[in-house]
Amino acid sequence: MSLAAVVQMLLSGLLMGLIYALVAAGLSLIFGLMDVVNFAHGELLMLAMYATFFLWRGTGIEPLLLVPVVAILLFGVGMVIYRTLIARALGVRANRGMVQIFITFGLAIFLQGAAQFAFGGDFRSIGHSLLANRTVAFAGVYLPLPQAAAGVVCLLAFAALLLIARTEFGRALEATREDREAVALLGIDRDRIFALGWGLGAASVGVAGAMLAGFYYTSPDVGANFALIAYVTVALGGFGSLAGALLAGVLIGEVEAVTAQLFDPSLKQVGVLGVYLLVLLVRPRGLFGTL
Amino acid sequence: MLQLEGVSAAYGGMAALHAMSLQVAKGEIIAVLGANGAGKSTLLKAIAGQVERRGAIRFDGADITRLPAHRIARLGINLVPEGRRLFPRLSVEANLRLGAYARRGEAGRFAPLDQVFALFPRLRERLAQRAETLSGGEQQMLAIGRGLMTQPRLLMLDEPSQGLMPKLVDDIFDAIRRIRDLGMTVLLVEQRLVEALAIADRAYVVQTGRIVLAGAASDIAADGAVRRAYLGM
Ligand SMILES: Nc1ncnc2c1ncn2[C@@H]1O[C@H](COP(=O)(O)OP(=O)(O)O)[C@@H](O)[C@H]1O
Ligand SMILES: [Mg+2]
């Protein structure tokens, strides 16, 4: 393998890994805050991708400019999911954990079905934009611009999440996650914090989806694969850790790229799950986990 | 200021308080005494809205029996809970400031910091440290300080002296007296009967979820028969 091919492989692993990382960050944020695994996380990604596609097709606006719009849209979706479904699930008296699993699992199936019904099963892609199908080449290494932009935007989104964590609201988020009852004693409405946490988690996946739509086919079941990787990423990085999600996402992107290159593209998930099993055996709380 | 009438409380159907009635007037220090498992913590949790409850709880005339915990806190009742319940991974400063979070938008919401530092100068030296790195005494100071940051009119303390060395116990009781002198009303649950009765105006004795005795703290402290019968001292 030439040096250029190695760099190419690592580069594509890095760029995909940054998307994985941001999707996982949203999942991890929600899980860390309230111990709820969002099984509909992949479907939020799918919604973000469709939103980007249809906004682009309807208005012709450059998809990059749509990223904040989609992020805000998904923020709203996350808040609504919390207020209508999750808050109720938290209020049940028996089998609370099961109810949460079934509710988000049911939501995933519902959203997939609804997308199939509303948009059909066709693969959608953004055909022309500032970056679509463009690459820059340097010393035999090709850098596809939509993926590169996605990587940069994902890093910016991580920076934004880290900044938010340092605000007063971020501290309230952390406090709620550490002790949701103590927070209420201080007059903090934890229901509101939870709703905003869901909004923030969904907005993260919204940014990832908006960028992903620029180079990946959008279909009703696109979320499943990304969700699986997100669960592995969160487990690998450590539940609730932002830095863990970032490093684990990139690591998984690289493992995937290397497996695809050295063995066969159809085996890339085997490599990812192999690493996951290894981590479970060696360090069950993940690389950065505190739980 | 605070009235309870026939207040019962339960954990998932298991009754822990039975038809309790009590009053707290503005500016008082009220001690709630009783053996382990008597229901003292449950009483404070019922007032703070942390446990299922029935009956009537009024604060400054308003019925708060059905309000959620955060709304009760915003009315000016703060519970410094058993075991302190700090945010261990946040700094001392962040813990304190979170006490003022619910007052976002109000001018001077961090003003009580000066009071807190006057009461507990040691917290000022520890501002940047994580709460979990504090000693037991400092953690209790932080828990009370965080409560004061909410600017409560009624401060409820659940066994603030628990697990502290004797010297620190004196400091905490001293601080409680000074907090009352700042104009706050204090409802104090304690296992340290002598110290609690020494600073309290009145006291209630709780046994198996019922109030079995109420009176002036000095009378209870002086009555040997009462002390032996109810307090095992
Ligand atoms: N979280 C809980 N779940 C179930 N029962 C509880 C809980 N907390 C306290 N109890 C029960 O309620 C009763 C009163 O407890 P508590 O108010 O903590 O007593 P105290 O503070 O006086 O030691 C005890 O019988 C105790 O076992
Ligand atoms: Mg107790």
Coordinates of C-alpha atoms and ligand atoms in Angstrom, one line a residue:
Chain A
M1 CA 0.0 0.0 0.0
S2 CA 1.4 3.4 -1.0
L3 CA 1.7 6.2 1.6
A4 CA -0.9 8.1 -0.3
A5 CA -3.4 5.2 0.0
V6 CA -2.7 5.0 3.7
V7 CA -3.3 8.7 4.2
Q8 CA -6.4 8.4 2.0
M9 CA -7.7 5.6 4.2
L10 CA -7.0 7.4 7.5
L11 CA -8.5 10.7 6.1
S12 CA -11.8 9.1 5.1
G13 CA -11.9 7.3 8.5
L14 CA -11.4 10.6 10.3
L15 CA -14.1 12.5 8.4
M16 CA -16.7 9.7 8.8
G17 CA -15.6 9.3 12.4
L18 CA -16.3 13.0 13.2
I19 CA -19.9 12.5 12.0
Y20 CA -20.2 9.3 14.1
A21 CA -18.8 11.3 17.0
L22 CA -21.4 14.1 16.8
V23 CA -24.3 11.6 16.5
A24 CA -22.9 9.8 19.5
A25 CA -22.5 13.1 21.4
G26 CA -26.2 13.7 21.1
L27 CA -27.1 10.2 22.3
S28 CA -24.6 10.4 25.2
L29 CA -25.9 13.8 26.3
I30 CA -29.4 12.5 26.7
F31 CA -28.3 9.3 28.3
G32 CA -25.9 11.0 30.7
L33 CA -28.5 13.5 31.7
M34 CA -31.4 11.1 32.5
D35 CA -30.4 7.5 32.0
V36 CA -32.7 7.2 29.0
V37 CA -31.4 5.4 25.9
N38 CA -32.9 7.0 22.9
F39 CA -33.6 4.1 20.5
A40 CA -35.0 6.6 18.1
H41 CA -31.7 8.5 17.8
G42 CA -31.1 7.1 14.2
E43 CA -34.5 8.3 13.2
L44 CA -33.7 11.8 14.4
L45 CA -30.7 11.7 12.0
M46 CA -33.0 10.5 9.3
L47 CA -35.4 13.4 10.0
A48 CA -32.5 15.9 9.8
M49 CA -31.4 14.5 6.5
Y50 CA -34.9 14.7 5.0
A51 CA -35.4 18.2 6.4
T52 CA -32.1 19.3 4.7
F53 CA -33.0 17.6 1.5
F54 CA -36.5 19.0 1.2
L55 CA -35.5 22.5 2.4
W56 CA -32.8 22.5 -0.3
R57 CA -35.1 21.2 -3.0
G58 CA -37.9 23.5 -2.0
T59 CA -35.9 26.7 -1.6
G60 CA -32.7 26.1 -3.5
I61 CA -30.8 27.5 -0.5
E62 CA -27.2 26.3 -0.2
P63 CA -27.3 23.2 2.1
L64 CA -24.5 24.6 4.3
L65 CA -26.7 27.6 5.2
L66 CA -29.5 25.2 6.1
V67 CA -27.4 23.6 8.9
P68 CA -28.5 26.1 11.6
V69 CA -32.1 25.9 10.4
V70 CA -32.1 22.1 10.7
A71 CA -30.4 22.2 14.1
I72 CA -33.1 24.5 15.4
L73 CA -35.8 22.3 13.9
L74 CA -34.3 19.2 15.5
F75 CA -33.9 21.1 18.8
G76 CA -37.7 21.6 18.7
V77 CA -38.3 18.0 17.8
G78 CA -36.2 16.8 20.7
M79 CA -38.1 19.1 23.2
V80 CA -41.4 17.9 21.8
I81 CA -40.4 14.2 22.1
Y82 CA -39.4 14.8 25.7
R83 CA -42.5 16.7 26.7
T84 CA -45.0 14.4 25.0
L85 CA -43.4 11.0 25.5
I86 CA -40.4 10.8 27.8
A87 CA -41.8 13.0 30.6
R88 CA -44.8 10.6 30.7
A89 CA -42.6 7.6 30.7
L90 CA -40.6 9.0 33.6
G91 CA -43.9 9.4 35.5
V92 CA -45.0 5.8 35.4
R93 CA -44.9 3.8 38.6
A94 CA -43.9 0.3 37.5
N95 CA -41.2 -0.9 35.1
R96 CA -40.0 2.6 34.3
G97 CA -36.9 1.4 32.4
M98 CA -38.9 -0.9 30.2
V99 CA -41.5 1.7 29.4
Q100 CA -38.7 4.1 28.3
I101 CA -37.1 1.5 26.1
F102 CA -40.4 0.6 24.4
I103 CA -41.4 4.2 24.0
T104 CA -38.3 5.3 22.1
F105 CA -38.2 2.0 20.3
G106 CA -41.8 2.5 19.2
L107 CA -41.1 6.0 18.2
A108 CA -38.2 4.8 16.0
I109 CA -40.5 2.3 14.2
F110 CA -43.2 5.0 13.9
L111 CA -40.9 7.6 12.4
Q112 CA -39.4 5.1 9.9
G113 CA -42.9 4.1 8.8
A114 CA -44.1 7.7 8.6
A115 CA -41.0 8.6 6.5
Q116 CA -41.7 5.6 4.2
F117 CA -45.3 6.7 3.9
A118 CA -44.6 10.4 3.3
F119 CA -41.4 10.3 1.3
G120 CA -41.4 6.8 -0.3
G121 CA -38.5 4.5 -0.2
D122 CA -36.5 6.3 -2.8
F123 CA -32.9 7.3 -2.1
R124 CA -32.6 11.1 -2.1
S125 CA -29.4 13.0 -2.5
I126 CA -28.5 16.6 -2.9
G127 CA -27.4 16.8 -6.5
H128 CA -25.9 20.2 -6.8
S129 CA -24.6 22.6 -4.2
L130 CA -21.5 24.6 -3.5
L131 CA -19.6 21.5 -2.5
A132 CA -21.5 18.6 -4.1
N133 CA -19.2 16.1 -5.9
R134 CA -16.2 18.3 -5.6
T135 CA -12.8 17.2 -4.4
V136 CA -9.4 18.7 -4.0
A137 CA -6.3 16.6 -4.7
F138 CA -3.0 17.0 -2.9
A139 CA 0.0 14.7 -3.5
G140 CA -2.2 11.9 -4.7
V141 CA -4.7 12.2 -1.8
Y142 CA -8.3 13.2 -2.6
L143 CA -10.2 15.3 -0.2
P144 CA -14.0 15.2 -1.0
L145 CA -15.3 18.7 0.0
P146 CA -18.7 17.7 1.4
Q147 CA -17.0 15.3 3.8
A148 CA -14.4 17.8 4.7
A149 CA -17.0 20.4 5.4
A150 CA -18.9 17.9 7.5
G151 CA -15.8 17.2 9.5
V152 CA -15.2 20.9 10.2
V153 CA -18.8 21.6 11.1
C154 CA -18.9 18.6 13.4
L155 CA -15.8 19.9 15.2
L156 CA -17.4 23.3 15.5
A157 CA -20.5 21.7 16.9
F158 CA -18.3 19.9 19.5
A159 CA -16.7 23.2 20.4
A160 CA -20.2 24.7 20.8
L161 CA -21.2 21.8 23.1
L162 CA -18.1 22.4 25.2
L163 CA -18.8 26.1 25.4
I164 CA -22.4 25.4 26.5
A165 CA -21.1 23.1 29.2
R166 CA -19.2 26.0 30.6
T167 CA -22.3 28.3 30.8
E168 CA -24.6 28.6 33.8
F169 CA -27.1 26.5 31.9
G170 CA -24.4 23.9 31.2
R171 CA -23.6 23.7 35.0
A172 CA -27.3 23.2 35.7
L173 CA -27.3 20.4 33.1
E174 CA -24.4 18.8 34.9
A175 CA -25.9 19.3 38.3
T176 CA -29.2 17.7 37.1
R177 CA -27.3 14.8 35.8
E178 CA -25.5 14.4 39.1
D179 CA -28.5 14.7 41.4
R180 CA -31.9 15.4 39.9
E181 CA -33.6 15.7 43.3
A182 CA -31.1 18.1 44.8
V183 CA -31.5 20.4 41.8
A184 CA -35.3 20.7 42.5
L185 CA -34.5 21.8 46.1
L186 CA -32.8 24.8 44.6
G187 CA -35.9 25.8 42.7
I188 CA -34.5 24.5 39.4
D189 CA -37.2 23.0 37.2
R190 CA -35.6 19.7 36.2
D191 CA -38.3 19.0 33.7
R192 CA -37.3 22.1 31.8
I193 CA -33.6 21.1 32.0
F194 CA -34.4 17.6 30.7
A195 CA -36.4 19.1 27.8
L196 CA -33.6 21.4 26.9
G197 CA -31.2 18.5 27.2
W198 CA -33.3 16.5 24.7
G199 CA -33.4 19.6 22.5
L200 CA -29.6 19.9 22.6
G201 CA -29.1 16.2 22.0
A202 CA -31.4 16.2 19.0
A203 CA -29.9 19.4 17.7
S204 CA -26.4 17.7 17.7
V205 CA -27.7 14.9 15.6
G206 CA -29.5 17.5 13.5
V207 CA -26.2 19.1 12.6
A208 CA -24.7 15.8 11.8
G209 CA -27.6 14.8 9.6
A210 CA -27.6 18.1 7.8
M211 CA -24.0 17.7 6.8
L212 CA -24.4 14.0 6.1
A213 CA -27.2 14.7 3.6
G214 CA -24.6 16.5 1.5
F215 CA -22.9 13.3 0.5
Y216 CA -24.9 10.3 1.7
Y217 CA -28.1 8.9 0.4
T218 CA -31.2 9.7 2.5
S219 CA -33.8 7.0 2.9
P220 CA -36.3 6.0 5.6
D221 CA -34.0 3.4 7.1
V222 CA -30.7 5.4 6.9
G223 CA -30.7 5.9 10.7
A224 CA -30.4 2.3 11.7
N225 CA -26.8 1.8 10.8
F226 CA -25.7 5.2 12.2
A227 CA -27.6 4.5 15.4
L228 CA -25.9 1.2 15.9
I229 CA -22.5 2.8 15.5
A230 CA -23.6 5.6 17.9
Y231 CA -24.5 3.1 20.6
V232 CA -21.1 1.4 20.2
T233 CA -19.4 4.8 20.2
V234 CA -21.1 5.9 23.4
A235 CA -20.2 2.6 25.1
L236 CA -16.6 2.9 23.9
G237 CA -16.2 6.5 24.8
G238 CA -17.9 6.2 28.2
F239 CA -21.5 7.1 28.9
G240 CA -22.0 10.8 29.3
S241 CA -18.5 11.9 28.2
L242 CA -18.3 14.5 25.4
A243 CA -14.5 14.1 24.9
G244 CA -15.1 10.3 25.0
A245 CA -17.7 10.5 22.2
L246 CA -15.3 12.6 20.1
L247 CA -12.3 10.2 20.4
A248 CA -14.4 7.0 20.2
G249 CA -16.2 8.3 17.1
V250 CA -12.9 9.0 15.3
L251 CA -11.5 5.7 16.5
I252 CA -14.5 3.8 15.1
G253 CA -14.3 5.8 11.8
E254 CA -10.7 4.7 11.5
V255 CA -11.4 1.0 12.4
E256 CA -14.1 1.0 9.8
A257 CA -11.9 2.5 7.2
V258 CA -9.0 0.2 7.9
T259 CA -11.2 -3.0 8.0
A260 CA -12.8 -1.9 4.7
Q261 CA -9.4 -1.3 3.1
L262 CA -7.5 -4.3 4.4
F263 CA -10.3 -6.9 4.2
D264 CA -13.5 -6.1 2.5
P265 CA -15.9 -3.1 2.6
S266 CA -18.8 -5.4 3.6
L267 CA -16.8 -6.4 6.7
K268 CA -16.4 -2.9 8.1
Q269 CA -19.0 -3.4 10.8
V270 CA -17.4 -6.6 11.9
G271 CA -14.2 -4.6 12.7
V272 CA -16.2 -2.0 14.7
L273 CA -18.1 -4.6 16.7
G274 CA -14.9 -6.5 17.2
V275 CA -13.4 -3.4 18.8
Y276 CA -16.5 -2.9 20.9
L277 CA -16.4 -6.5 22.3
L278 CA -12.8 -6.0 23.1
V279 CA -13.5 -2.9 25.0
L280 CA -16.3 -4.5 26.9
L281 CA -14.0 -7.3 28.0
V282 CA -11.1 -5.1 28.9
R283 CA -12.6 -1.8 30.1
P284 CA -16.4 -2.1 30.5
R285 CA -16.9 1.5 31.5
G286 CA -15.5 2.8 28.2
L287 CA -12.3 4.8 27.6
F288 CA -13.5 7.9 29.5
G289 CA -16.4 6.5 31.5
T290 CA -16.9 7.4 35.1
L291 CA -20.0 5.3 35.6
Chain B
M1 CA -45.2 31.3 58.6
L2 CA -45.5 27.6 58.1
Q3 CA -48.5 25.5 59.1
L4 CA -49.0 21.7 58.8
E5 CA -52.5 20.3 59.5
G6 CA -53.0 16.6 59.4
V7 CA -50.2 15.9 57.1
S8 CA -49.5 12.3 56.1
A9 CA -46.8 11.1 53.8
A10 CA -46.0 7.7 52.2
Y11 CA -43.3 6.0 50.2
G12 CA -45.0 4.0 47.4
G13 CA -48.0 3.4 49.6
M14 CA -46.1 2.7 52.8
A15 CA -47.2 5.3 55.3
A16 CA -44.3 7.1 57.1
L17 CA -46.1 10.2 58.6
H18 CA -49.5 10.1 60.2
A19 CA -51.7 13.2 60.5
M20 CA -48.9 15.6 61.7
S21 CA -49.7 19.1 62.7
L22 CA -47.2 21.8 63.5
Q23 CA -46.5 25.5 63.3
V24 CA -43.5 27.5 62.7
A25 CA -43.5 31.3 63.3
K26 CA -41.2 33.8 61.6
G27 CA -37.8 34.1 63.2
E28 CA -38.0 30.9 65.2
I29 CA -35.6 28.1 65.4
I30 CA -37.7 24.9 65.7
A31 CA -36.0 21.6 66.5
V32 CA -37.5 18.3 65.4
L33 CA -36.1 15.5 67.5
G34 CA -36.6 11.7 67.5
A35 CA -35.0 8.3 67.1
N36 CA -33.7 7.0 63.8
G37 CA -36.5 6.1 61.5
A38 CA -39.1 8.2 63.4
G39 CA -40.0 10.2 60.3
K40 CA -38.0 13.4 60.8
S41 CA -36.5 13.5 57.3
T42 CA -39.8 12.5 55.8
L43 CA -41.4 15.5 57.5
L44 CA -38.9 17.9 55.9
K45 CA -39.3 16.1 52.5
A46 CA -43.1 16.4 52.8
I47 CA -42.7 20.2 53.3
A48 CA -40.2 20.5 50.5
G49 CA -42.4 18.4 48.1
Q50 CA -40.1 15.4 47.8
V51 CA -42.5 12.7 48.9
E52 CA -46.2 11.9 48.4
R53 CA -48.2 13.8 50.9
R54 CA -51.8 14.6 52.0
G55 CA -53.3 17.1 54.4
A56 CA -52.7 20.8 54.4
I57 CA -49.3 22.5 54.2
R58 CA -49.5 26.3 54.2
F59 CA -46.6 28.7 53.8
D60 CA -47.3 32.4 54.4
G61 CA -51.0 31.5 54.0
A62 CA -50.6 29.8 50.6
D63 CA -51.5 26.1 50.2
I64 CA -48.3 24.4 49.0
T65 CA -49.4 20.8 49.5
R66 CA -49.7 20.0 45.8
L67 CA -46.8 22.1 44.4
P68 CA -43.8 20.4 42.8
A69 CA -40.6 20.7 44.7
H70 CA -39.0 23.4 42.6
R71 CA -42.0 25.7 43.0
I72 CA -42.0 25.3 46.7
A73 CA -38.3 26.1 46.7
R74 CA -39.0 29.3 44.7
L75 CA -41.5 30.4 47.3
G76 CA -38.6 30.6 49.8
I77 CA -38.3 27.2 51.5
N78 CA -34.9 25.6 51.2
L79 CA -34.1 22.1 52.4
V80 CA -30.5 21.2 53.1
P81 CA -31.0 17.5 52.8
E82 CA -29.6 14.6 54.8
G83 CA -26.3 13.5 53.3
R84 CA -25.8 17.0 51.8
R85 CA -26.5 16.0 48.2
L86 CA -23.8 18.3 46.7
F87 CA -22.9 18.1 43.0
P88 CA -19.7 16.3 43.6
R89 CA -18.0 16.9 40.3
L90 CA -18.8 20.6 40.1
S91 CA -16.6 23.2 41.8
V92 CA -17.5 24.8 45.2
E93 CA -18.2 28.0 43.3
A94 CA -20.5 26.3 40.8
N95 CA -22.4 24.6 43.6
L96 CA -23.0 27.9 45.3
R97 CA -24.0 29.7 42.1
L98 CA -26.5 27.0 41.2
G99 CA -28.4 28.0 44.4
A100 CA -29.1 31.3 42.5
Y101 CA -29.9 29.6 39.2
A102 CA -33.6 29.8 39.5
R103 CA -33.4 33.6 40.0
R104 CA -31.8 34.1 36.6
G105 CA -32.6 37.7 35.4
E106 CA -32.9 39.1 38.9
A107 CA -30.3 41.7 39.8
G108 CA -28.2 40.9 42.9
R109 CA -29.0 37.2 42.8
F110 CA -25.4 36.4 43.8
A111 CA -25.4 38.9 46.7
P112 CA -25.8 36.2 49.4
L113 CA -22.3 35.0 48.5
D114 CA -21.0 37.6 51.0
Q115 CA -23.2 36.2 53.7
V116 CA -22.1 32.7 52.9
F117 CA -18.4 33.7 53.1
A118 CA -18.9 35.6 56.3
L119 CA -20.5 32.5 57.9
F120 CA -18.0 30.0 56.3
P121 CA -14.8 31.8 55.4
R122 CA -13.2 28.4 54.5
L123 CA -15.5 28.1 51.5
R124 CA -13.9 31.2 50.0
E125 CA -10.5 29.5 50.0
R126 CA -11.9 26.4 48.3
L127 CA -13.9 28.0 45.5
A128 CA -12.2 26.3 42.6
Q129 CA -12.1 22.8 44.2
R130 CA -14.5 20.1 43.3
A131 CA -17.1 19.6 46.0
E132 CA -16.1 16.0 46.3
T133 CA -12.6 16.9 47.5
L134 CA -13.9 18.8 50.6
S135 CA -13.8 17.5 54.1
G136 CA -17.1 16.4 55.7
G137 CA -17.4 19.7 57.6
E138 CA -16.7 21.8 54.6
Q139 CA -19.2 19.8 52.6
Q140 CA -21.8 20.6 55.2
M141 CA -20.9 24.3 55.1
L142 CA -21.2 24.2 51.3
A143 CA -24.6 22.5 51.5
I144 CA -25.9 25.2 53.8
G145 CA -24.2 27.9 51.7
R146 CA -25.8 26.6 48.6
G147 CA -29.2 26.7 50.4
L148 CA -28.6 30.3 51.5
M149 CA -27.9 31.2 47.9
T150 CA -31.5 30.5 47.1
Q151 CA -32.4 33.4 49.6
P152 CA -34.8 31.3 51.6
R153 CA -37.1 32.7 54.3
L154 CA -37.4 29.2 55.8
L155 CA -34.2 27.1 56.0
M156 CA -34.7 23.4 56.8
L157 CA -31.6 21.5 57.9
D158 CA -31.6 17.7 58.1
E159 CA -29.0 16.6 60.6
P160 CA -26.4 19.1 59.7
S161 CA -24.0 17.9 62.4
Q162 CA -24.1 14.3 61.2
G163 CA -20.6 12.8 61.0
L164 CA -18.7 15.9 62.0
M165 CA -16.0 16.3 64.6
P166 CA -17.0 18.0 67.9
K167 CA -15.3 21.3 67.1
L168 CA -17.1 21.5 63.7
V169 CA -20.4 20.6 65.3
D170 CA -20.1 23.8 67.5
D171 CA -19.3 25.8 64.4
I172 CA -22.3 24.6 62.6
F173 CA -24.7 25.3 65.5
D174 CA -23.1 28.7 65.8
A175 CA -23.7 29.3 62.1
I176 CA -27.4 28.2 62.5
R177 CA -27.9 30.8 65.2
R178 CA -26.3 33.5 63.1
I179 CA -28.5 32.5 60.2
R180 CA -31.5 33.1 62.3
D181 CA -30.1 36.5 63.4
L182 CA -29.9 37.4 59.7
G183 CA -33.7 37.2 59.6
M184 CA -34.3 33.6 58.5
T185 CA -36.5 31.0 60.1
V186 CA -35.0 27.6 60.8
L187 CA -36.5 24.2 61.0
L188 CA -33.8 21.9 62.4
V189 CA -33.8 18.1 62.5
E190 CA -31.1 16.8 64.8
Q191 CA -29.8 13.8 66.7
R192 CA -27.7 16.0 68.9
L193 CA -30.4 16.8 71.4
V194 CA -28.5 19.0 73.9
E195 CA -27.0 21.3 71.2
A196 CA -30.3 21.5 69.3
L197 CA -32.4 22.3 72.3
A198 CA -29.9 24.9 73.4
I199 CA -30.4 27.0 70.2
A200 CA -34.0 26.2 69.5
D201 CA -37.0 28.2 70.7
R202 CA -39.4 25.3 70.5
A203 CA -39.2 21.6 69.7
Y204 CA -41.3 18.8 68.5
V205 CA -40.6 15.2 69.3
V206 CA -41.5 12.6 66.6
Q207 CA -42.1 8.9 67.1
T208 CA -43.1 6.4 64.4
G209 CA -44.5 9.1 62.2
R210 CA -46.4 11.0 64.9
I211 CA -45.7 14.1 66.9
V212 CA -45.7 12.9 70.5
L213 CA -44.5 16.0 72.3
A214 CA -44.3 19.7 71.6
G215 CA -43.1 22.5 73.7
A216 CA -40.6 25.2 74.6
A217 CA -37.1 23.9 74.0
S218 CA -36.0 24.9 77.5
D219 CA -38.9 22.9 79.1
I220 CA -38.1 19.8 77.2
A221 CA -34.4 20.1 78.0
A222 CA -35.2 20.6 81.7
D223 CA -37.7 17.8 82.0
G224 CA -35.8 14.7 82.8
A225 CA -38.8 12.3 82.6
V226 CA -39.6 13.6 79.1
R227 CA -36.1 13.3 78.0
R228 CA -35.9 9.7 79.2
A229 CA -39.2 8.7 77.8
Y230 CA -38.9 10.1 74.3
L231 CA -35.3 10.9 73.7
G232 CA -33.4 8.2 75.5
M233 CA -31.1 10.6 77.3
Ligands
LIG1 N1 -37.0 6.4 50.3 C1 -37.7 5.6 51.2 N2 -38.4 4.6 50.7 C2 -39.2 3.8 51.6 N3 -39.2 4.0 52.9 C3 -38.5 5.1 53.4 C4 -37.7 5.9 52.6 N4 -37.1 6.8 53.4 C5 -37.6 6.6 54.6 N5 -38.4 5.5 54.7 C6 -39.1 5.0 55.8 O1 -39.9 6.0 56.4 C7 -39.7 6.0 57.8 C8 -39.2 7.3 58.3 O2 -37.9 7.5 57.8 P1 -37.1 8.9 58.0 O3 -38.1 10.0 57.7 O4 -35.9 8.8 57.1 O5 -36.7 8.8 59.5 P2 -35.7 9.7 60.3 O6 -35.2 10.9 59.4 O7 -36.4 10.2 61.5 O8 -34.5 8.8 60.7 C9 -38.8 4.8 58.2 O9 -39.6 3.7 58.5 C10 -38.1 4.5 56.9 O10 -37.8 3.2 56.8
MG2 MG -33.3 11.3 58.7

